[in-house]
Short mmCIF file of C-alpha atoms and ligand atoms in Angstrom, two decimals:
data_model
loop_
_atom_site.label_atom_id
_atom_site.label_comp_id
_atom_site.label_asym_id
_atom_site.label_seq_id
_atom_site.Cartn_x
_atom_site.Cartn_y
_atom_site.Cartn_z
CA MET C 1 -24.70 20.43 -2.60
CA ASP C 2 -26.55 23.36 -1.03
CA GLU C 3 -24.43 26.19 0.34
CA ASP C 4 -25.61 25.58 3.91
CA ARG C 5 -24.69 21.88 3.77
CA LYS C 6 -21.30 22.73 2.25
CA ALA C 7 -20.63 25.08 5.15
CA ILE C 8 -21.60 22.45 7.71
CA LYS C 9 -19.46 19.85 5.94
CA PHE C 10 -16.53 22.27 6.02
CA LEU C 11 -16.90 22.66 9.79
CA LEU C 12 -17.18 18.91 10.26
CA SER C 13 -14.09 18.29 8.17
CA ASN C 14 -12.24 20.69 10.47
CA ASN C 15 -13.57 18.54 13.28
CA TYR C 16 -15.98 20.96 14.83
CA ILE C 17 -19.02 19.61 16.58
CA VAL C 18 -22.07 20.90 14.72
CA SER C 19 -25.40 20.90 16.46
CA PRO C 20 -28.46 20.06 14.32
CA ASN C 21 -30.09 23.33 15.46
CA SER C 22 -27.41 25.30 13.59
CA LYS C 23 -28.89 24.24 10.24
CA THR C 24 -31.59 26.92 10.22
CA VAL C 25 -29.01 29.63 10.91
CA PHE C 26 -26.86 28.50 7.98
CA ARG C 27 -29.91 28.13 5.72
CA ASN C 28 -31.07 31.69 6.44
CA HIS C 29 -27.61 33.23 6.11
CA SER C 30 -26.60 34.98 2.87
CA ASP C 31 -23.11 33.42 2.83
CA PRO C 32 -23.04 30.17 4.84
CA MET C 33 -19.41 29.32 3.92
CA ALA C 34 -18.17 32.75 5.07
CA LEU C 35 -20.03 32.19 8.33
CA ALA C 36 -18.41 28.76 8.80
CA LYS C 37 -14.95 30.23 8.14
CA LYS C 38 -15.67 33.05 10.58
CA PHE C 39 -16.62 30.43 13.17
CA ILE C 40 -13.33 28.57 12.70
CA GLU C 41 -11.39 31.84 12.90
CA THR C 42 -13.09 32.80 16.14
CA PHE C 43 -13.49 29.56 18.05
CA SER C 44 -11.46 26.43 18.77
CA THR C 45 -12.92 22.96 18.16
CA ASP C 46 -13.84 22.85 21.84
CA ILE C 47 -16.73 25.23 21.10
CA LYS C 48 -19.79 23.57 19.67
CA CYS C 49 -21.28 25.21 16.60
CA ASP C 50 -24.91 25.68 17.61
CA GLU C 51 -27.70 28.16 17.01
CA PHE C 52 -26.85 30.26 20.07
CA THR C 53 -23.12 30.69 19.33
CA LEU C 54 -23.76 31.31 15.64
CA THR C 55 -26.39 33.98 16.31
CA LYS C 56 -24.04 35.67 18.76
CA LEU C 57 -21.26 35.54 16.17
CA ILE C 58 -23.47 37.07 13.46
CA ASN C 59 -24.61 39.87 15.79
CA ASN C 60 -21.06 40.62 16.87
CA THR C 61 -19.53 40.52 13.41
CA ASN C 62 -20.38 44.12 12.60
CA GLN C 63 -18.72 45.25 15.81
CA SER C 64 -15.40 43.44 15.02
CA PRO C 65 -15.35 41.10 18.00
CA THR C 66 -12.09 40.13 19.61
CA PRO C 67 -11.73 36.41 19.06
CA ASN C 68 -11.50 34.52 22.33
CA TYR C 69 -9.26 31.92 20.72
CA LYS C 70 -7.28 32.28 17.58
CA VAL C 71 -6.53 29.21 15.55
CA ASN C 72 -4.37 28.85 12.54
CA ILE C 73 -7.04 28.25 9.90
CA GLN C 74 -6.07 25.96 7.17
CA PRO C 75 -8.25 24.46 4.56
CA PRO C 76 -8.57 20.79 5.52
CA ILE C 77 -6.48 19.73 2.56
CA SER C 78 -3.94 21.75 0.70
CA ARG C 79 -2.30 19.05 -1.34
CA LYS C 80 -0.02 20.28 -4.05
CA ILE C 81 0.75 18.05 -6.96
CA PRO C 82 4.26 18.80 -8.18
CA THR C 83 3.86 21.03 -11.20
CA ILE C 84 5.16 20.05 -14.60
CA LYS C 85 6.16 23.64 -15.34
CA LYS C 86 8.52 24.14 -12.44
CA LYS C 87 11.21 21.58 -11.59
CA TYR C 88 12.28 23.17 -8.34
CA THR C 89 10.08 25.17 -5.98
CA ILE C 90 12.40 26.38 -3.25
CA ASN C 91 10.64 28.32 -0.54
CA THR C 92 13.67 29.19 1.57
CA LYS C 93 15.46 32.38 0.45
CA ILE C 94 19.03 31.86 -0.73
CA ASP C 95 20.36 34.28 1.93
CA ASP C 96 18.77 32.21 4.70
CA LEU C 97 20.63 29.09 3.64
CA THR C 98 23.55 29.48 5.98
CA ASP C 99 26.61 27.33 5.78
CA LEU C 100 26.19 24.59 8.38
CA HIS C 101 29.91 23.96 8.55
CA ASN C 102 30.11 23.59 12.31
CA TYR C 103 26.76 21.89 12.44
CA GLU C 104 25.87 19.79 15.47
CA PRO C 105 23.06 17.33 14.76
CA LYS C 106 20.17 17.58 17.18
CA PHE C 107 18.67 14.17 16.73
CA SER C 108 16.88 11.98 19.25
CA ILE C 109 14.42 9.11 19.24
CA ILE C 110 11.09 10.00 20.86
CA GLN C 111 9.20 6.79 20.34
CA GLU C 112 10.33 3.42 19.15
CA PRO C 113 7.93 0.56 19.87
CA ILE C 114 9.51 -2.21 21.90
CA LEU C 115 8.05 -5.38 20.44
CA SER C 116 7.47 -8.62 22.29
CA ASP C 117 9.20 -11.78 21.03
CA ASN C 118 6.69 -14.24 22.41
CA LEU C 119 3.38 -13.26 20.84
CA VAL C 120 1.06 -16.20 20.45
CA GLY C 121 -1.59 -14.27 18.58
CA ASP C 122 -4.40 -16.16 20.30
CA LEU C 123 -7.71 -14.79 21.52
CA ASN C 124 -6.18 -13.65 24.82
CA ASP C 125 -3.53 -11.58 23.04
CA MET C 126 -6.18 -10.11 20.78
CA VAL C 127 -8.47 -9.11 23.64
CA GLY C 128 -5.50 -7.55 25.47
CA TYR C 129 -4.53 -5.62 22.35
CA PHE C 130 -7.99 -4.13 21.86
CA GLN C 131 -8.36 -3.35 25.57
CA ASN C 132 -5.13 -1.36 25.35
CA ARG C 133 -6.32 0.46 22.21
CA TYR C 134 -9.59 1.30 23.99
CA LYS C 135 -7.77 2.53 27.08
CA LYS C 136 -5.33 4.74 25.19
CA LEU C 137 -7.94 6.29 22.92
CA SER C 138 -10.61 6.72 25.58
CA ASN C 139 -8.04 8.60 27.69
CA ILE C 140 -7.44 10.90 24.73
CA LEU C 141 -11.20 11.38 24.27
CA LYS C 142 -11.67 12.11 27.96
CA ARG C 143 -9.07 14.89 27.76
CA ARG C 144 -11.30 16.73 25.28
CA ALA C 145 -12.77 19.77 26.96
CA ASP C 146 -16.08 19.48 25.12
CA LEU C 147 -16.99 16.11 26.62
CA SER C 148 -18.38 15.20 30.00
CA ASN C 149 -20.91 12.87 31.61
CA PHE C 150 -19.05 9.76 30.46
CA HIS C 151 -20.70 6.37 30.70
CA LYS C 152 -19.29 2.95 29.97
CA ILE C 153 -21.48 0.88 27.66
CA ASN C 154 -22.63 -1.30 30.57
CA GLU C 155 -23.67 1.82 32.50
CA VAL C 156 -26.12 3.03 29.86
CA LYS C 157 -29.68 2.91 31.18
CA LYS C 158 -33.14 3.87 29.92
CA GLU C 159 -34.20 7.53 30.00
CA GLN C 160 -30.78 9.15 30.25
CA ASN C 161 -30.15 12.42 28.50
CA ASN C 162 -27.03 13.99 27.09
CA ILE C 163 -24.62 11.20 27.98
CA SER C 164 -21.26 10.47 26.36
CA VAL C 165 -20.38 6.85 25.60
CA ILE C 166 -17.01 5.65 24.36
CA GLY C 167 -16.75 2.48 22.33
CA MET C 168 -15.03 0.73 19.48
CA LEU C 169 -16.97 0.95 16.25
CA SER C 170 -17.53 -2.70 15.37
CA GLU C 171 -20.31 -2.30 12.80
CA LYS C 172 -21.69 0.47 10.68
CA THR C 173 -24.81 0.31 8.53
CA ILE C 174 -25.62 3.30 6.39
CA ASN C 175 -29.24 2.89 5.31
CA SER C 176 -29.79 6.23 3.61
CA GLU C 177 -28.71 9.86 3.72
CA ASN C 178 -30.50 10.30 7.02
CA SER C 179 -30.40 6.91 8.64
CA ALA C 180 -27.54 4.87 9.99
CA GLN C 181 -26.89 2.40 12.74
CA LEU C 182 -23.64 2.01 14.63
CA ILE C 183 -22.62 -0.79 16.94
CA LEU C 184 -20.15 0.19 19.66
CA GLU C 185 -18.28 -2.40 21.66
CA ASP C 186 -16.36 -2.34 24.90
CA PRO C 187 -13.46 -4.83 24.66
CA HIS C 188 -13.54 -5.28 28.45
CA ASN C 189 -16.87 -7.11 28.35
CA GLU C 190 -19.42 -8.52 25.95
CA LYS C 191 -21.59 -5.42 26.09
CA ILE C 192 -22.51 -3.62 22.92
CA LEU C 193 -24.45 -0.43 22.30
CA GLU C 194 -26.68 0.05 19.30
CA VAL C 195 -26.65 3.69 18.26
CA ILE C 196 -29.34 5.15 16.03
CA VAL C 197 -28.25 8.00 13.80
CA SER C 198 -31.00 9.92 12.07
CA ASP C 199 -29.44 13.26 11.27
CA PRO C 200 -27.92 13.66 7.76
CA ILE C 201 -24.91 15.54 9.16
CA LEU C 202 -24.10 12.73 11.56
CA VAL C 203 -24.74 10.08 8.90
CA GLU C 204 -22.21 11.79 6.63
CA GLN C 205 -19.74 11.95 9.50
CA ALA C 206 -20.28 8.23 10.21
CA THR C 207 -19.38 7.27 6.62
CA GLN C 208 -15.87 8.70 7.16
CA ILE C 209 -15.09 6.66 10.28
CA MET C 210 -13.03 3.50 9.93
CA LEU C 211 -14.28 0.34 11.62
CA ASP C 212 -12.52 -0.51 14.90
CA SER C 213 -11.87 3.17 15.60
CA VAL C 214 -12.53 4.24 19.18
CA ILE C 215 -15.09 7.03 19.15
CA CYS C 216 -17.47 8.83 21.46
CA VAL C 217 -21.17 9.27 20.81
CA LYS C 218 -23.25 11.76 22.69
CA GLY C 219 -26.98 11.30 22.85
CA ASN C 220 -30.18 10.40 24.65
CA VAL C 221 -31.71 7.08 25.66
CA ASN C 222 -35.48 6.80 25.31
CA PRO C 223 -37.80 4.92 27.70
CA LYS C 224 -37.42 1.77 25.57
CA GLY C 225 -33.64 1.91 25.97
CA MET C 226 -32.89 3.05 22.40
CA PHE C 227 -29.85 5.30 22.07
CA PHE C 228 -30.24 8.26 19.67
CA ALA C 229 -27.01 10.05 18.77
CA THR C 230 -26.83 13.83 18.85
CA HIS C 231 -23.06 14.01 18.26
CA ILE C 232 -20.26 11.76 17.05
CA ILE C 233 -16.84 12.73 18.33
CA LEU C 234 -13.43 11.42 17.25
CA PRO C 235 -10.28 11.58 19.40
CA ASP C 236 -8.69 13.95 16.82
CA ILE C 237 -5.87 16.39 17.52
CA PRO C 238 -6.44 19.80 19.09
CA SER C 239 -5.79 22.97 17.08
CA LYS C 240 -2.41 24.02 18.41
CA PRO C 241 -1.75 27.76 18.40
CA ILE C 242 1.39 28.51 16.33
CA SER C 243 3.15 29.77 19.46
CA SER C 244 3.06 26.31 21.05
CA GLN C 245 4.35 24.40 18.01
CA ASN C 246 7.96 23.25 17.69
CA TYR C 247 10.42 24.94 15.32
CA ALA C 248 14.17 24.56 14.88
CA ASP C 249 16.23 27.49 16.11
CA GLU C 250 18.24 27.70 12.89
CA THR C 251 17.57 27.14 9.21
CA VAL C 252 18.09 23.45 8.52
CA HIS C 253 16.19 21.18 6.12
CA VAL C 254 14.89 17.64 6.14
CA ALA C 255 14.22 15.62 2.97
CA PHE C 256 11.46 13.00 2.85
CA LEU C 257 11.85 9.83 0.80
CA SER C 258 10.32 6.37 0.75
CA ASP C 259 9.66 3.44 -1.57
CA ILE C 260 13.11 3.44 -3.13
CA HIS C 261 12.64 -0.24 -4.16
CA VAL C 262 16.33 -0.96 -4.79
CA GLY C 263 16.59 -4.38 -6.44
CA SER C 264 13.51 -3.95 -8.62
CA LYS C 265 13.96 -3.69 -12.39
CA GLY C 266 11.91 -0.53 -12.10
CA PHE C 267 14.26 1.13 -9.57
CA LEU C 268 15.40 4.48 -10.99
CA ASP C 269 19.04 5.06 -10.08
CA LYS C 270 19.33 8.38 -11.97
CA PRO C 271 17.01 10.46 -9.74
CA MET C 272 18.57 8.77 -6.69
CA ASP C 273 22.06 9.77 -7.92
CA LYS C 274 20.85 13.29 -8.60
CA PHE C 275 19.39 13.54 -5.11
CA ILE C 276 22.70 12.42 -3.58
CA ASP C 277 24.61 14.93 -5.73
CA PHE C 278 22.21 17.59 -4.46
CA LEU C 279 23.00 16.64 -0.81
CA ASN C 280 26.70 16.96 -1.67
CA GLY C 281 26.18 20.54 -2.82
CA LYS C 282 26.34 19.68 -6.53
CA GLY C 283 22.90 21.00 -7.53
CA GLU C 284 22.28 22.69 -10.87
CA ASN C 285 22.37 26.25 -9.52
CA LEU C 286 23.62 28.18 -6.50
CA HIS C 287 20.25 28.09 -4.74
CA LEU C 288 20.09 24.27 -5.01
CA GLN C 289 23.74 23.95 -3.98
CA LYS C 290 23.13 25.97 -0.81
CA LEU C 291 19.89 24.12 -0.07
CA GLY C 292 21.63 20.76 -0.49
CA LYS C 293 24.33 21.72 1.99
CA ASN C 294 21.61 22.89 4.39
CA THR C 295 19.76 19.53 4.25
CA LYS C 296 21.01 17.64 7.29
CA TYR C 297 18.23 15.09 7.81
CA VAL C 298 16.89 12.48 5.38
CA MET C 299 13.89 10.33 6.29
CA PHE C 300 13.11 7.01 4.56
CA SER C 301 9.58 5.84 5.31
CA GLY C 302 9.87 2.19 4.24
CA ASP C 303 10.16 -0.03 1.15
CA VAL C 304 13.83 0.93 0.76
CA VAL C 305 14.37 -2.33 -1.17
CA ASP C 306 11.97 -4.36 -3.32
CA GLY C 307 12.53 -7.48 -1.20
CA VAL C 308 12.33 -11.10 -2.32
CA GLY C 309 9.19 -13.21 -2.38
CA ILE C 310 6.91 -10.31 -1.49
CA TYR C 311 4.28 -11.11 -4.13
CA PRO C 312 3.72 -13.98 -6.57
CA GLY C 313 5.87 -13.71 -9.67
CA GLN C 314 8.16 -11.06 -8.19
CA LEU C 315 11.33 -12.85 -9.42
CA ASP C 316 10.59 -11.76 -13.00
CA GLU C 317 10.58 -8.13 -11.91
CA LEU C 318 13.77 -8.24 -9.84
CA ALA C 319 17.15 -6.94 -10.98
CA MET C 320 18.75 -8.43 -7.82
CA ASP C 321 17.33 -11.60 -6.35
CA SER C 322 19.35 -11.57 -3.12
CA ILE C 323 18.05 -9.52 -0.22
CA HIS C 324 21.64 -8.97 0.99
CA ASP C 325 22.60 -7.51 -2.38
CA GLN C 326 19.57 -5.24 -2.32
CA TYR C 327 20.34 -3.79 1.13
CA ASP C 328 24.02 -3.54 0.17
CA ALA C 329 23.16 -1.56 -2.94
CA PHE C 330 20.88 0.73 -0.91
CA GLY C 331 23.65 1.10 1.70
CA ASN C 332 26.10 2.09 -1.06
CA PHE C 333 23.83 5.01 -1.95
CA LEU C 334 23.65 6.13 1.69
CA GLU C 335 27.44 5.91 2.04
CA ARG C 336 27.71 8.62 -0.62
CA ILE C 337 25.62 11.01 1.51
CA PRO C 338 27.70 13.41 3.68
CA GLU C 339 28.50 11.91 7.09
CA ASP C 340 26.93 14.77 9.04
CA VAL C 341 23.49 14.04 7.51
CA GLN C 342 21.35 12.06 9.95
CA MET C 343 19.18 9.45 8.28
CA VAL C 344 16.25 7.41 9.57
CA VAL C 345 15.20 4.18 7.85
CA ILE C 346 12.01 2.37 8.83
CA PRO C 347 10.73 -0.77 7.07
CA GLY C 348 7.69 -1.10 4.80
CA ASN C 349 5.79 -4.08 3.46
CA HIS C 350 8.64 -4.89 1.01
CA ASP C 351 11.38 -4.93 3.67
CA MET C 352 12.77 -8.10 5.22
CA VAL C 353 10.88 -8.01 8.52
CA ARG C 354 7.52 -9.42 9.66
CA SER C 355 4.63 -7.81 7.83
CA ALA C 356 2.44 -7.45 10.93
CA GLU C 357 2.52 -3.91 12.30
CA PRO C 358 4.31 -2.52 14.20
CA GLN C 359 7.25 -3.84 12.18
CA PRO C 360 10.65 -4.25 13.85
CA LYS C 361 13.70 -2.45 12.52
CA ILE C 362 15.59 -3.95 9.56
CA PRO C 363 17.95 -6.50 11.16
CA GLU C 364 21.71 -6.28 10.94
CA ARG C 365 22.02 -9.74 9.33
CA TYR C 366 20.29 -8.51 6.18
CA ALA C 367 21.73 -5.03 6.15
CA PRO C 368 25.24 -5.01 7.67
CA THR C 369 26.29 -1.94 5.66
CA LEU C 370 23.38 0.10 7.01
CA SER C 371 23.85 -1.14 10.58
CA LYS C 372 27.51 -0.04 10.57
CA MET C 373 26.79 3.55 9.57
CA GLU C 374 26.69 5.86 12.59
CA ASN C 375 24.50 8.43 10.87
CA VAL C 376 21.89 5.85 9.81
CA HIS C 377 19.22 5.10 12.41
CA LEU C 378 17.34 1.88 11.69
CA LEU C 379 14.01 2.10 13.52
CA PRO C 380 10.70 0.21 13.64
CA ASN C 381 7.60 1.12 11.62
CA PRO C 382 6.14 3.37 13.08
CA SER C 383 8.59 5.51 15.06
CA GLN C 384 8.86 9.12 16.20
CA VAL C 385 12.08 11.13 16.18
CA SER C 386 13.04 14.68 17.05
CA LEU C 387 14.88 16.61 14.34
CA HIS C 388 16.28 19.85 15.71
CA GLY C 389 13.37 19.88 18.20
CA VAL C 390 10.68 19.10 15.62
CA ASN C 391 8.80 15.83 16.28
CA THR C 392 8.52 13.64 13.22
CA LEU C 393 6.34 10.54 12.98
CA LEU C 394 7.38 8.03 10.34
CA TYR C 395 4.91 5.37 9.23
CA HIS C 396 5.00 3.42 5.96
CA CYS C 397 1.20 3.77 5.57
CA THR C 398 0.51 0.19 4.49
CA SER C 399 -3.01 0.79 5.78
CA LEU C 400 -3.74 3.45 3.14
CA PRO C 401 -5.37 1.11 0.56
CA ASP C 402 -7.61 -0.39 3.30
CA MET C 403 -8.83 3.04 4.23
CA ILE C 404 -9.33 4.05 0.63
CA ASN C 405 -11.39 0.93 -0.02
CA ASN C 406 -13.58 1.53 3.00
CA ILE C 407 -14.21 5.26 3.05
CA PRO C 408 -16.22 6.88 0.27
CA GLY C 409 -14.41 9.73 -1.45
CA MET C 410 -10.87 8.66 -0.49
CA GLN C 411 -8.48 8.19 -3.42
CA ILE C 412 -5.02 6.68 -3.80
CA ASP C 413 -3.69 9.81 -5.50
CA LYS C 414 -4.76 11.92 -2.52
CA PRO C 415 -2.81 10.24 0.31
CA ILE C 416 -2.83 13.39 2.45
CA GLU C 417 -6.62 13.22 2.95
CA VAL C 418 -6.31 9.66 4.21
CA MET C 419 -3.43 10.59 6.51
CA ILE C 420 -5.63 13.40 7.92
CA ASN C 421 -8.23 10.74 8.67
CA MET C 422 -5.59 8.80 10.62
CA LEU C 423 -4.86 11.91 12.70
CA LYS C 424 -8.59 12.36 13.38
CA ALA C 425 -8.86 8.72 14.51
CA ARG C 426 -5.51 9.10 16.36
CA HIS C 427 -4.68 5.70 14.89
CA LEU C 428 -2.46 4.62 11.98
CA ALA C 429 -4.35 1.46 11.03
CA PRO C 430 -7.65 1.07 12.88
CA MET C 431 -9.20 -1.69 10.78
CA TRP C 432 -8.70 -5.25 11.94
CA GLY C 433 -8.99 -8.13 9.50
CA SER C 434 -8.37 -6.18 6.29
CA LYS C 435 -5.20 -6.31 4.19
CA THR C 436 -2.96 -4.63 6.79
CA PRO C 437 -1.86 -7.27 9.26
CA LEU C 438 -1.73 -6.02 12.85
CA ALA C 439 0.30 -7.73 15.58
CA THR C 440 -1.61 -8.29 18.81
CA GLU C 441 1.05 -6.62 20.96
CA PRO C 442 0.07 -5.98 24.61
CA GLU C 443 0.35 -2.26 23.81
CA ASP C 444 -1.21 -0.68 20.72
CA HIS C 445 1.76 1.23 19.28
CA LEU C 446 -0.29 2.40 16.32
CA VAL C 447 -2.17 4.92 18.46
CA ILE C 448 -0.87 8.38 17.50
CA ASP C 449 0.43 9.79 20.77
CA PRO C 450 2.26 12.12 21.26
CA ILE C 451 0.99 14.36 18.47
CA PRO C 452 3.81 14.92 15.98
CA ASP C 453 4.74 18.17 14.26
CA ILE C 454 5.46 16.27 11.05
CA PHE C 455 3.71 13.12 9.83
CA HIS C 456 5.68 11.33 7.10
CA GLY C 457 4.28 8.38 5.15
CA GLY C 458 4.81 6.53 1.90
CA HIS C 459 3.48 3.34 0.24
CA VAL C 460 1.24 4.88 -2.44
CA HIS C 461 4.21 6.04 -4.59
CA ILE C 462 2.44 9.35 -5.15
CA ASN C 463 4.03 12.46 -3.68
CA GLY C 464 1.93 15.02 -1.86
CA TYR C 465 1.95 17.30 1.12
CA GLY C 466 -0.52 19.26 3.17
CA LYS C 467 -1.31 20.49 6.64
CA TYR C 468 -3.88 19.59 9.23
CA LYS C 469 -4.26 21.62 12.43
CA GLY C 470 -0.63 22.62 12.36
CA VAL C 471 0.71 19.12 11.60
CA GLN C 472 2.78 19.07 8.42
CA ILE C 473 1.94 15.94 6.43
CA VAL C 474 4.17 14.53 3.69
CA ASN C 475 3.73 11.46 1.56
CA SER C 476 7.02 11.12 -0.17
CA GLY C 477 6.42 9.21 -3.41
CA THR C 478 8.98 6.82 -4.86
CA MET C 479 12.16 6.12 -6.85
CA GLN C 480 10.51 3.30 -8.79
CA ALA C 481 8.88 3.47 -12.22
CA GLN C 482 5.31 2.24 -12.65
CA THR C 483 5.11 -1.53 -12.06
CA SER C 484 2.78 -3.90 -13.92
CA PHE C 485 0.74 -4.27 -10.69
CA GLN C 486 0.30 -0.51 -10.45
CA LYS C 487 -0.58 -0.34 -14.13
CA SER C 488 -3.31 -2.92 -13.59
CA LEU C 489 -4.72 -0.73 -10.80
CA ASN C 490 -4.34 2.50 -12.79
CA ILE C 491 -1.90 3.86 -10.20
CA ASP C 492 0.22 6.63 -11.73
CA PRO C 493 3.32 7.03 -9.56
CA THR C 494 5.35 10.26 -9.31
CA PRO C 495 8.98 9.04 -9.16
CA GLY C 496 11.87 11.36 -8.35
CA GLN C 497 9.79 14.01 -6.54
CA VAL C 498 11.25 14.97 -3.18
CA THR C 499 9.61 17.19 -0.58
CA LEU C 500 11.85 19.09 1.81
CA LEU C 501 10.91 21.03 4.90
CA ASN C 502 12.64 24.00 6.45
CA LEU C 503 12.59 23.03 10.13
CA LYS C 504 12.86 26.66 11.25
CA THR C 505 9.79 27.90 9.35
CA ARG C 506 8.12 24.53 8.61
CA ILE C 507 7.64 25.69 5.02
CA PRO C 508 8.02 22.93 2.39
CA SER C 509 10.03 23.04 -0.82
CA GLN C 510 9.55 20.67 -3.71
CA LEU C 511 12.27 19.25 -5.96
CA ASP C 512 12.03 17.08 -9.07
CA PHE C 513 15.05 14.85 -9.69
CA MET C 514 13.66 13.04 -12.76
O1 LIG Q 1 2.81 -0.52 -3.15
C1 LIG Q 1 2.81 -0.08 -4.47
C2 LIG Q 1 1.54 0.56 -4.89
O2 LIG Q 1 0.47 -0.37 -4.88
C3 LIG Q 1 1.09 1.72 -4.07
O3 LIG Q 1 0.57 2.71 -4.95
C4 LIG Q 1 0.00 1.19 -3.22
C5 LIG Q 1 -0.56 0.08 -4.04
N1 LIG Q 1 -1.02 -1.02 -3.24
C6 LIG Q 1 -0.25 -1.78 -2.46
N2 LIG Q 1 -0.97 -2.71 -1.84
C7 LIG Q 1 -2.24 -2.53 -2.27
C8 LIG Q 1 -3.47 -3.18 -2.02
N3 LIG Q 1 -3.53 -4.20 -1.16
N4 LIG Q 1 -4.58 -2.72 -2.63
C9 LIG Q 1 -4.51 -1.69 -3.50
N5 LIG Q 1 -3.39 -1.05 -3.78
C10 LIG Q 1 -2.26 -1.46 -3.18
P1 LIG Q 1 4.04 -1.40 -2.64
O4 LIG Q 1 3.91 -1.53 -1.18
O5 LIG Q 1 5.28 -0.69 -3.04
O6 LIG Q 1 3.94 -2.70 -3.37
FE1 LIG Q 2 6.35 0.77 -2.02
ZN1 LIG Q 3 4.68 -0.25 0.37
#
C-alpha cells in the first residue's frame, strides 16, 4: 500500500474523519505516516482531517505549536501474545504490592440487564427492539460534536447539501475498490436510503462495518435524488483524556478468566489449581506471592462449565454429564479462593441459560454452591461492574465468530481487533440473523453505554489484551485444551494464560499457569 494511503488508513482506524481533499496533502508530504501521527497527537477525533487543517499543521510544525487538545495516542492495536520465553511478566513493582490485610472491597453493579419473562419474539417485538437500538445509538451519534444538520431518512429531499442521515445498515454491496452501495433503514417506518459511495477511503471504511449497525452518513443529494456520501461516521467512543479516566486509589489487582469448561474431558485442572494457589499467596517467588495477595477481584466472562447438550456428540467429550456436578465442581474451585476476593461470573454459550443474548444469570437451581457464596456475584451476559471505581464491562463475546466471518481482515487469533470494532459500533453483537441469537427485548442491552474503562471478553479461547482510546481490552483465553472442534477449525487455544490489571495504574501483567 502507498505511504499516503497507509497514513489515511491509520487515521481512519483511529476513527478520525478524513476528507477526500486531504489526499493530495498526504501524497505530496515526505512522511505521510508521521503527519498522520502528528495529527492524532494534536487534534481530537472531533476535528476533521482535511486539506486546510493539515496545511496549517504542517506550517505550524516548525514553530512547535501548542496542541489545542492532547489525546493519549495509542496504536489502534497493541495485542501482546504471551511470550514463550517469559512465564510471568509482572508490571507492578514488588514494593507497590502492599498487604491488603484490612482490605475493604469496593464493588458495585453498574449495569445488569433486567430481562422480560414474556417475550413472544414476534414481528412486533422485533420492530420494538430495533427501534430501541436506533434510538439509543442515534442519541450517541447526535452527541458527537462533529455532526450537525441531522435529517431522518424520510426528510431527505433532492438537492440538499452536507446533510447527516442516521440509519441502520441493512445492506452493503462492495463493487470495487472505489464503488460501494449502502442501504440505510429507519426502523420507525418503511423508508430506506440508498447511499452511493465512490471514494476508496470510504469504501474501505464501509467494508469494516457490521450489518445492522447504526451509523451516520454525511453527504449531498443531487437533483435526481441520489445520495452521495462524503463521510461515514460510527457512534464510536470519544478519546478520553487520561485525567478523566477512572483509577483505583490504591494498588489492587483484578484477574481475568473465562472459558473454564469444567466438566469437559479437556478441562485442565492443573493450571486452575495453580491459579488458586497464586491467589492464596503460594506463588513460586516472593513477587508472585505478593501479587497473589494483592489480587482481590476475579472476573469470569462465561463458559465456566462445558454444559450438557450444547453441540451434537458432546457426551463423548464430557468428563461429567450432569450440569449440577459441573457447577458444583466449578464452585469447589471458587470456594478455595480467599473469601475477601470478589468474583463475577457471567454465562456464555455453554452455560445453562437461554442462548439468546442478553443471557440471564446462571440460576440457583443449577448452581446452588455458587449462589450461596457471598463473594460470588452471578450476573447476566453482558453486565457492567465497578471494581474499586474502575468500570468493567463483561461480555462472553459469542458474536466474535460472526464478526470475523463478515469483516475482511478480522482473525480469530486477534480477538482484540474485533472487540475494538464493537466499541466503534458501540454494540456487542450488531448482526441479526447470524449465528449469535439475539433476544428481541424491548430495550437493546447490547448497546455499549456507559463507556467502560475495561472491556473483558472470552469465547475464542485465545488470550490477548490491548487498548483503544483509553479502554483496556482483555480477552482472557481458557482453561481447556484444544477440542476436536477447534482442531477442525485450526483454532490454537492458549490455555492457562491469565491477564491481570493493576487498577491503580491500569497496567496489565501476564501470568502463565501451564
Ligand atoms: O468456543 C470454542 C471455540 O470455537 C472458540 O475459539 C470460538 C470457536 N467458535 C465457537 N463457535 C463458533 C462458530 N460458530 N464459528 C466459528 N468458530 C466458533 P466455545 O463457545 O467454547 O465452544
Ligand atoms: Fe468457550
Ligand atoms: Zn463460548
